[in-house]
XYZ file of C-alpha atoms in Angstrom:
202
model
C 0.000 0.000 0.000
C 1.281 3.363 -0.656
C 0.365 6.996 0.200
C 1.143 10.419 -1.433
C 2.249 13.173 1.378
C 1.314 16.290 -0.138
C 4.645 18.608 0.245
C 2.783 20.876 2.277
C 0.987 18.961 4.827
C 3.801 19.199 7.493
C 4.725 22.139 9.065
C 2.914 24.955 10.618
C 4.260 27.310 13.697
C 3.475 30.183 15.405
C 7.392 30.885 15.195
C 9.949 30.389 11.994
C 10.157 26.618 11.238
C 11.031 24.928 8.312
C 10.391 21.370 7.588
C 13.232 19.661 6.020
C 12.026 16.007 5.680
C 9.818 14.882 4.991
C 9.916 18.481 2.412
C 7.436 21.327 3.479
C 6.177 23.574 1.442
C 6.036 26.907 3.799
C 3.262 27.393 0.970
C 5.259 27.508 -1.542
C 3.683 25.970 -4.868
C 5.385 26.681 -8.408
C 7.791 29.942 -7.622
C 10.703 30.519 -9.873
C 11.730 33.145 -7.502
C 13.506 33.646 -3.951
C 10.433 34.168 -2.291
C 6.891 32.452 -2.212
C 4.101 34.643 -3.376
C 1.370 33.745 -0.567
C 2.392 33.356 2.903
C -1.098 32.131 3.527
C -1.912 29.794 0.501
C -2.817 26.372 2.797
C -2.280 27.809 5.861
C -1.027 30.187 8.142
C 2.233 29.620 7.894
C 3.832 32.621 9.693
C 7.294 32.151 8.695
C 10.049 33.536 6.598
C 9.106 33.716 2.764
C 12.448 31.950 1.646
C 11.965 28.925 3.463
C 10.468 25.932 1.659
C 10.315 23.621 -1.163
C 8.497 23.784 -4.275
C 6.142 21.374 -5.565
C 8.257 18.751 -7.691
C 8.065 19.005 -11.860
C 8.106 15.622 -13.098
C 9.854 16.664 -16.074
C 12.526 19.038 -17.072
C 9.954 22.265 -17.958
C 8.322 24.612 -15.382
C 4.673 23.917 -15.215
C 2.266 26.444 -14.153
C -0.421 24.716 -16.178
C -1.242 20.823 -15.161
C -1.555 19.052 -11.812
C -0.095 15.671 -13.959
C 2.928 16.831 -14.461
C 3.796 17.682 -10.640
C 5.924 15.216 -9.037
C 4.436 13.688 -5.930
C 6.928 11.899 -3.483
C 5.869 8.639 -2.341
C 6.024 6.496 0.726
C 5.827 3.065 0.756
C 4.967 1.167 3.414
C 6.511 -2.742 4.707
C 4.168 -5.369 6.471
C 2.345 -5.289 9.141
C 4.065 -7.410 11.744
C 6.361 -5.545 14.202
C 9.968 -6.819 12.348
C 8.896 -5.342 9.034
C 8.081 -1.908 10.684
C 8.685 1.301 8.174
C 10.179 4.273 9.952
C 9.987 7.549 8.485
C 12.695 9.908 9.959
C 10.755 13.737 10.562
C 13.351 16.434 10.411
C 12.562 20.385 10.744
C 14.774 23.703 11.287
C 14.436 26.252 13.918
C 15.539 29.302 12.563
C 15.766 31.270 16.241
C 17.017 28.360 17.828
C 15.556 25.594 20.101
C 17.457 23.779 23.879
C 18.350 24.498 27.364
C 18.770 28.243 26.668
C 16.011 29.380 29.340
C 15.072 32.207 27.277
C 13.952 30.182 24.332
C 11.088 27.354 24.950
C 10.244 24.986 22.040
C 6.728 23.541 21.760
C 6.754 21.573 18.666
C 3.066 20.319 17.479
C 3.168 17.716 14.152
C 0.147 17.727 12.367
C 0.008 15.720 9.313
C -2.500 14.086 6.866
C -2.487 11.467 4.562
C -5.044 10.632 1.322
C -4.661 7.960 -1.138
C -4.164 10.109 -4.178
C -6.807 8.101 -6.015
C -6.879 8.008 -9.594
C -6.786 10.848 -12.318
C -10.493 10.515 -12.839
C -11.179 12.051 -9.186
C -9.107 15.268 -9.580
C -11.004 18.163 -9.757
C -11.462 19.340 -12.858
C -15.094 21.005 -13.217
C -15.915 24.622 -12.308
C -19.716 24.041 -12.603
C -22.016 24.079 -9.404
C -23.083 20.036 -10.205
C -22.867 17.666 -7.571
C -19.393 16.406 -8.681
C -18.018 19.384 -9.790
C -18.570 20.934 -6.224
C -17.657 17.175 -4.014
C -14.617 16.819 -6.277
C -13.380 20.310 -5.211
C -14.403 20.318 -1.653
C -12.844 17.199 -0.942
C -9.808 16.354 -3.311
C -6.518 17.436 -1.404
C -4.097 18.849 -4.070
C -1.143 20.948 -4.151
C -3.077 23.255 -7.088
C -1.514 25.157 -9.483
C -2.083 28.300 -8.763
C -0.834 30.024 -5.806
C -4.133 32.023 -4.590
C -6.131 31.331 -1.323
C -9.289 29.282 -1.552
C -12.185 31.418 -0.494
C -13.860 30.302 2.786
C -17.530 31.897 2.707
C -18.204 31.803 6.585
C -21.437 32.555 8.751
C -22.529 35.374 10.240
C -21.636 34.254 13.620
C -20.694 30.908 15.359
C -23.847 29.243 14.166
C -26.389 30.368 11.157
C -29.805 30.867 12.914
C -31.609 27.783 11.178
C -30.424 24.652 9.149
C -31.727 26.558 6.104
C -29.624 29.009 6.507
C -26.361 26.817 6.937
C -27.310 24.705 4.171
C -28.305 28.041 1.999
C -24.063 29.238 2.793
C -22.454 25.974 2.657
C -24.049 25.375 -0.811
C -22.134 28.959 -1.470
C -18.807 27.808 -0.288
C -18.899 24.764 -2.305
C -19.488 26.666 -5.185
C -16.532 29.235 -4.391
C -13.985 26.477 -4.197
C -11.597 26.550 -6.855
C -10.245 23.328 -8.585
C -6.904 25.387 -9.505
C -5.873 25.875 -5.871
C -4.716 23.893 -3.383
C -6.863 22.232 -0.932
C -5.615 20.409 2.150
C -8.879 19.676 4.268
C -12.375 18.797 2.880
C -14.562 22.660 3.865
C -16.768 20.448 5.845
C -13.761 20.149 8.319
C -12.646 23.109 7.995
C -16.028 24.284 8.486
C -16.867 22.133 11.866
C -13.316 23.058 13.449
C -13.613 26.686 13.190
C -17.385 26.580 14.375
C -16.687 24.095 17.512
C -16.768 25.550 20.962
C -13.527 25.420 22.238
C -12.003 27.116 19.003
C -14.316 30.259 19.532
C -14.650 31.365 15.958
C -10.754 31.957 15.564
């Protein structure tokens, strides 16, 4: 069995912190230049725009035009039983510095996801408001191609005032999602997480 990890899945701080390996992104996408264009692509990032790792080209042209010809690193996993065990070895960069200096404390939180990159057939490819158009884009993770920020249509408070009315803006959402940018949770989830009590809107 084998899984695609997205290049920018890993790493996300509230302090400069690169990922190293496996490669994060720091929301970088396609960039032929020093620094990324969108600190804020697939998430909040927060860190220093010349840190990161492009999305690989499969071949030996720049592509700003077509998901297929990204490179996606793969990870292959051994058997099941505890003597053919696969390790992956997690390495990330502090750039202010991280150990028993008392001035400097070091929480470090890894968050990671991982989708079966199913076949070519379920990448998003529609921009119409049908069923599959809108579930293939709401739901497909993908590095994109194009380095803008999905929009997020969100409520007028913590909770619409009746299920029409949460149906009526999550219909709208769906239909704002853009296949051409990258997606790393379904909106559903990123819907319920920002709406749950203990996250308070943020």
């Amino acid at each position: 069995m084998n899984f695609i990890l997205l290049a920018g899945l890993v790493g996300c701080a509230l302090a400069d912190i690169f990922m190293t390996n496996p490669k994060g992104s720091n929301n970088r996408l396609n960039e032929n230049s020093q620094n990324r264009r969108n600190g804020a692509r697939l998430f909040d990032s927060q860190n220093n725009n010349k840190g990161g790792y492009n999305v690989g080209e499969s071949g030996v042209e720049a592509n700003n035009e077509d998901h297929t010809k990204q490179f996606q690193i793969e990870y292959y996993g051994s058997g099941g039983s505890k003597a053919e065990e696969s390790r992956l070895v997690v390495e990330w960069a502090h750039q202010h510095g991280c150990g028993s200096n008392p001035k400097v404390q070091c929480n470090n939180v890894i968050q990671y996801m991982c989708m079966n990159q199913g076949t070519e057939e379920d990448y998003p490819a529609g921009d119409g408001n049908g069923e599959e158009d809108t579930k293939e884009r709401a739901n497909f993770m993908r590095d994109g191609i194009d380095t803008g920020r999905q929009v997020y249509i969100q409520g007028p408070g913590r909770h619409e005032r009746s299920d029409e009315e949460h149906l009526n803006r999550l219909a709208k959402a769906y239909a704002a999602l853009n296949a051409d940018q990258g997606l790393h949770e379904s909106i559903k989830w990123y819907d319920q997480c920002r709406n749950r009590e203990a996250t308070n809107g943020l």
